[in-house]
XYZ file of C-alpha atoms in Angstrom:
146
model
C -16.084 7.278 10.935
C -18.692 5.601 8.750
C -18.246 6.937 5.224
C -20.547 5.519 2.581
C -17.696 5.249 0.064
C -13.955 5.026 0.580
C -11.498 5.463 -2.266
C -8.204 3.771 -1.426
C -5.409 4.474 -3.846
C -1.844 3.364 -4.084
C 0.568 6.256 -4.064
C 3.889 7.131 -5.562
C 5.321 7.597 -2.062
C 5.486 3.828 -1.653
C 7.457 3.388 -4.853
C 11.182 3.130 -4.452
C 10.748 2.056 -0.833
C 13.495 -0.264 0.269
C 12.364 -3.852 -0.061
C 13.964 -4.473 3.334
C 11.600 -1.925 4.912
C 9.096 -3.859 7.055
C 6.264 -1.870 5.454
C 7.137 -3.350 2.035
C 6.485 -6.856 3.351
C 3.138 -5.929 4.922
C 1.592 -3.889 2.081
C -0.980 -6.533 1.172
C -1.927 -7.303 4.773
C -2.173 -3.571 5.541
C -4.444 -2.946 2.568
C -6.609 -5.937 3.478
C -6.885 -4.690 7.063
C -7.999 -1.262 5.779
C -10.603 -2.821 3.463
C -11.858 -4.999 6.334
C -12.144 -2.019 8.701
C -14.179 0.090 6.312
C -16.288 -2.829 5.124
C -17.105 -3.609 8.769
C -18.782 -0.193 9.128
C -20.715 -0.588 5.883
C -18.512 1.468 3.574
C -18.315 0.608 -0.106
C -14.693 0.444 -1.234
C -13.223 1.756 -4.475
C -9.613 0.705 -5.072
C -7.305 2.647 -7.344
C -3.915 1.664 -8.695
C -0.695 3.641 -8.318
C -0.576 6.225 -11.087
C 2.329 6.421 -13.525
C 5.217 8.833 -13.190
C 7.591 10.505 -15.586
C 10.203 8.423 -17.413
C 12.742 10.941 -16.066
C 12.352 9.192 -12.680
C 13.051 5.727 -14.086
C 16.508 5.670 -12.502
C 15.117 6.393 -9.047
C 11.746 4.676 -8.976
C 11.641 1.116 -10.333
C 8.723 0.458 -12.678
C 8.619 -3.061 -11.210
C 7.704 -1.599 -7.804
C 4.655 0.087 -9.310
C 3.641 -3.169 -10.984
C 4.119 -5.037 -7.686
C 1.973 -2.637 -5.664
C -0.673 -2.584 -8.394
C -0.751 -6.393 -8.328
C -1.336 -6.257 -4.565
C -4.210 -3.814 -5.082
C -5.665 -6.089 -7.760
C -5.290 -9.169 -5.530
C -6.980 -7.531 -2.548
C -9.732 -6.321 -4.852
C -10.250 -9.804 -6.278
C -10.274 -11.376 -2.801
C -13.000 -8.945 -1.737
C -15.025 -8.795 -4.959
C -13.848 -5.225 -5.587
C -12.713 -4.274 -9.058
C -9.694 -1.982 -8.943
C -9.991 1.150 -11.049
C -7.005 1.830 -13.245
C -8.025 4.527 -15.696
C -4.427 5.722 -15.855
C -2.655 2.402 -15.526
C -2.393 1.385 -19.153
C -2.328 2.999 -22.566
C -5.469 2.943 -24.700
C -7.402 0.830 -25.481
C -7.084 -1.101 -22.191
C -6.649 2.065 -20.138
C -7.771 5.596 -20.827
C -4.656 6.508 -22.784
C -4.866 9.881 -21.047
C -1.913 9.442 -18.713
C 0.150 6.337 -19.451
C 2.229 5.717 -22.545
C 3.030 2.348 -24.063
C 6.334 2.334 -22.133
C 4.450 2.289 -18.793
C 5.483 5.828 -17.852
C 3.377 8.975 -17.828
C 2.819 10.641 -21.160
C 4.612 13.942 -21.743
C 2.533 16.741 -20.231
C 0.542 14.426 -17.960
C 2.618 15.369 -14.909
C 4.101 18.557 -13.526
C 7.825 19.184 -13.748
C 8.556 16.981 -10.720
C 7.350 13.950 -12.686
C 5.037 12.730 -9.915
C 2.191 15.205 -9.496
C -0.543 15.639 -12.072
C -0.614 18.513 -14.499
C -3.757 20.656 -14.441
C -5.326 18.732 -17.327
C -4.604 15.372 -15.681
C -6.047 16.617 -12.373
C -9.254 17.549 -14.219
C -9.320 14.093 -15.837
C -8.876 12.496 -12.398
C -11.713 14.579 -10.964
C -13.940 13.478 -13.846
C -12.949 9.865 -13.161
C -13.885 10.225 -9.471
C -17.283 11.561 -10.532
C -17.695 8.653 -12.994
C -16.678 6.076 -10.376
C -19.012 7.445 -7.721
C -21.869 7.695 -10.216
C -21.312 4.058 -11.181
C -20.925 2.931 -7.555
C -24.042 4.682 -6.307
C -26.051 3.001 -9.074
C -24.423 -0.399 -8.596
C -24.669 -0.472 -4.803
C -27.847 1.607 -4.530
C -26.191 3.703 -1.829
C -26.158 7.481 -2.310
C -23.013 9.429 -1.429
C -24.885 11.838 0.803
């Protein structure tokens, strides 16, 4: 496929993965390989960090794992002149303040009851962020989405 834009986002599924899992050790190389593959066909890449999750999951999903994967996303972005988008990654003013509290976890009401999936209002905010990112990218790169 030759998409004009590819949004690659870290996901909560990778959090809590055993650090002895071979995939944990290859996360950065795997992401770089994906960026290289899409760049090779002319796609413009948008990287997104792993979103926060509910503090109720703090005993099961280490916050340090999220920070580690986000640092990999940032590093791959920097190595490829791609700024990672992290509208949810930090509390205001550095982030949007819409999803993440000052403790690094999702704000109350930002997620559904499972603590991982977005609430309806957060899903709308994410959609609006996708629109904002693509609007910016099409202007910056001069490449329309369609």
